[in-house]
XYZ file of C-alpha atoms in Angstrom:
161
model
C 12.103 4.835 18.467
C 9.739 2.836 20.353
C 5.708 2.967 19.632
C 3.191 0.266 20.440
C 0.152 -0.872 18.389
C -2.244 -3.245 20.272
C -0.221 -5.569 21.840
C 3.054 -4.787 19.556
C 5.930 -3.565 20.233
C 7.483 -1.136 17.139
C 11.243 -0.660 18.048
C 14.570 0.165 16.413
C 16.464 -2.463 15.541
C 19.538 -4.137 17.455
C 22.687 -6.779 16.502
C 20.520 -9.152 18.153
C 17.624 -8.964 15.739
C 19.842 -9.988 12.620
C 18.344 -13.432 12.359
C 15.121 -13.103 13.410
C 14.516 -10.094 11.369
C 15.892 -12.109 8.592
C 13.953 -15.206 9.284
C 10.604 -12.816 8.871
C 11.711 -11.241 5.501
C 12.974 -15.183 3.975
C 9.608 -16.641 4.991
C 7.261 -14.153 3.752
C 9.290 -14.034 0.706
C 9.105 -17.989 0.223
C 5.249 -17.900 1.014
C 4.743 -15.960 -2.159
C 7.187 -17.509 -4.300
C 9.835 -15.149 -3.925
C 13.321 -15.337 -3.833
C 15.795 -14.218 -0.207
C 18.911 -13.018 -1.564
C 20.867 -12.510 1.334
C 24.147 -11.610 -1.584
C 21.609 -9.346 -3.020
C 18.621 -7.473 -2.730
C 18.172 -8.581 1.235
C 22.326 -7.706 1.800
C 20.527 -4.783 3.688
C 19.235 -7.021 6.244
C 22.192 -8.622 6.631
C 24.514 -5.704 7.311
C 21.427 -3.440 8.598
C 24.209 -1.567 10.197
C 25.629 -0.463 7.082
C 23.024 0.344 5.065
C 20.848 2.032 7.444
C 23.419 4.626 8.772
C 21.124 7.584 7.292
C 17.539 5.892 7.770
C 16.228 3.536 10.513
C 15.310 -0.122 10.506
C 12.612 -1.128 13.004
C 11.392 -4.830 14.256
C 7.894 -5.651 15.137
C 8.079 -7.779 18.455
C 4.513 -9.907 19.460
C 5.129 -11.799 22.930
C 8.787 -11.310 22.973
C 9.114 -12.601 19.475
C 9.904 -10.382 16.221
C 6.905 -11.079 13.612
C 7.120 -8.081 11.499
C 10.121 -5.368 10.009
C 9.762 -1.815 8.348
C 12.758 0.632 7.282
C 13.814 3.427 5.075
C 16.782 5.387 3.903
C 17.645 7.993 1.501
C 17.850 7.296 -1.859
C 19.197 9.398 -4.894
C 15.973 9.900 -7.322
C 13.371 12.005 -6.738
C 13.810 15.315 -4.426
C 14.569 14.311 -0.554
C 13.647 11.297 -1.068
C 14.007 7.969 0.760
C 13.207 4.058 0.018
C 10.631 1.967 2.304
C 12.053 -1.224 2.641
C 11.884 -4.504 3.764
C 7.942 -3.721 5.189
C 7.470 -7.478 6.100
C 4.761 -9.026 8.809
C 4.415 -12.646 9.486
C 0.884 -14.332 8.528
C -0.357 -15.096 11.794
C -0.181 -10.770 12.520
C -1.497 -9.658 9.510
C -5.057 -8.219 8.837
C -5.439 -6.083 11.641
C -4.314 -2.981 11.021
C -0.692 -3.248 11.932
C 0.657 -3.075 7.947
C -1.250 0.664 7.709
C -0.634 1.594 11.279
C 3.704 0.361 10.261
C 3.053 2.573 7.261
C 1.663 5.326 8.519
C 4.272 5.709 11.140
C 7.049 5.006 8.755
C 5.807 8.169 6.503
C 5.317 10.593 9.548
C 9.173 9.772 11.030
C 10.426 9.930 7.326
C 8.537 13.562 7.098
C 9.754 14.783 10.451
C 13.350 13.630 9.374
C 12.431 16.204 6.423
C 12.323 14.181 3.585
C 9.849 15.276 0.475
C 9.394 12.073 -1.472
C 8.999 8.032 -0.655
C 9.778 5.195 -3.185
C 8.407 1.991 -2.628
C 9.262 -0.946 -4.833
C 7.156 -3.747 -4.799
C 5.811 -7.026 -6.721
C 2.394 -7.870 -7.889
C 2.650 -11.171 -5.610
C 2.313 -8.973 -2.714
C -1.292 -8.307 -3.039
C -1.817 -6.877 0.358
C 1.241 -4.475 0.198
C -0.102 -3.655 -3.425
C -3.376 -2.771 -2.099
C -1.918 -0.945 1.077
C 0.013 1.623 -1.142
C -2.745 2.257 -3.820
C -5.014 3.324 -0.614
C -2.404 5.366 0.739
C -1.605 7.631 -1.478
C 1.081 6.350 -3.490
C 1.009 6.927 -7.207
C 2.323 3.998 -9.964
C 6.060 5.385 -11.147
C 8.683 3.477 -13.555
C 12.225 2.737 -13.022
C 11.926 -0.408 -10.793
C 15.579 -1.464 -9.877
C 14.890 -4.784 -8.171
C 14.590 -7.731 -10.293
C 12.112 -9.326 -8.047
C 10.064 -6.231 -7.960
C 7.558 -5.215 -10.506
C 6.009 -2.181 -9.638
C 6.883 0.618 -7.989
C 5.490 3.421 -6.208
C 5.718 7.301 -4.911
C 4.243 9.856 -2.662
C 4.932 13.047 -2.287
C 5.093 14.098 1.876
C 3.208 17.670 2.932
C 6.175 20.339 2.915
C 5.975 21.088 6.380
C 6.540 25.212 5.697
């Protein structure tokens, strides 16, 4: 996968991204008071190889540096569904667009892959990704699993039959 967005640079993920992609996600965590749990809920991250088998992980590069991630993969609630995760973007990127344009793209390779349903756990912290989901289309659900996360989101994708 590559796709650009203004002058980024969407791209699947390589070995070479593990710290930098990880450096993104621990400081935009910290920013808003949130915990990295690199034994825990960001153990993804850390063995994206792994986890990511059956979904993709993708980095955000701005002038050769990575500023932003996005990824999915199946998950076992809901009908076909899969997880967005790890949607990060540094502070400096933000505000322009790139968040809806990340989600956007995210949702049309999860439909093409022929998945029915997206989860999306979240916390209130996150203002902007709050406010990105409620204007998407994604409906308030129960059952968050993370215990950083308090809310959590769904959308159903167009059947494409």
């Amino acid at each position: 996968m590559l796709q650009t967005f203004k002058d980024f640079v969407i791209r699947d993920w390589q070995t070479t991204d593990r710290i930098p992609a990880s450096e993104v996600i621990r400081t935009v965590l910290t920013e808003y008071g949130l915990g990295w749990e690199p034994d825990g809920a960001d153990i993804d991250v850390v063995e994206v190889e792994k986890h990511y088998r059956l979904g993709e992980f993708w980095v955000v590069e701005h002038q050769g540096a990575v500023v932003g991630t996005a990824a999915y993969y199946p998950v076992p609630r809901g009908e076909q569904a899969v997880e967005i995760r790890k949607m990060y973007l540094q502070p400096q990127v933000r505000g322009g667009g790139l968040g809806r344009f990340l989600l956007r793209s995210l949702e049309s390779r999860i439909s093409e892959q022929g998945f029915r349903q997206i989860w999306v756990e979240t916390a209130s912290v996150l203002v902007e990704a709050v406010q990105l989901y409620e204007t998407s289309g994604y409906k308030a659900e129960t059952g968050v699993e993370t215990v950083r996360c308090d809310r959590i989101y769904t959308k159903r994708l167009p059947s494409s039959s």
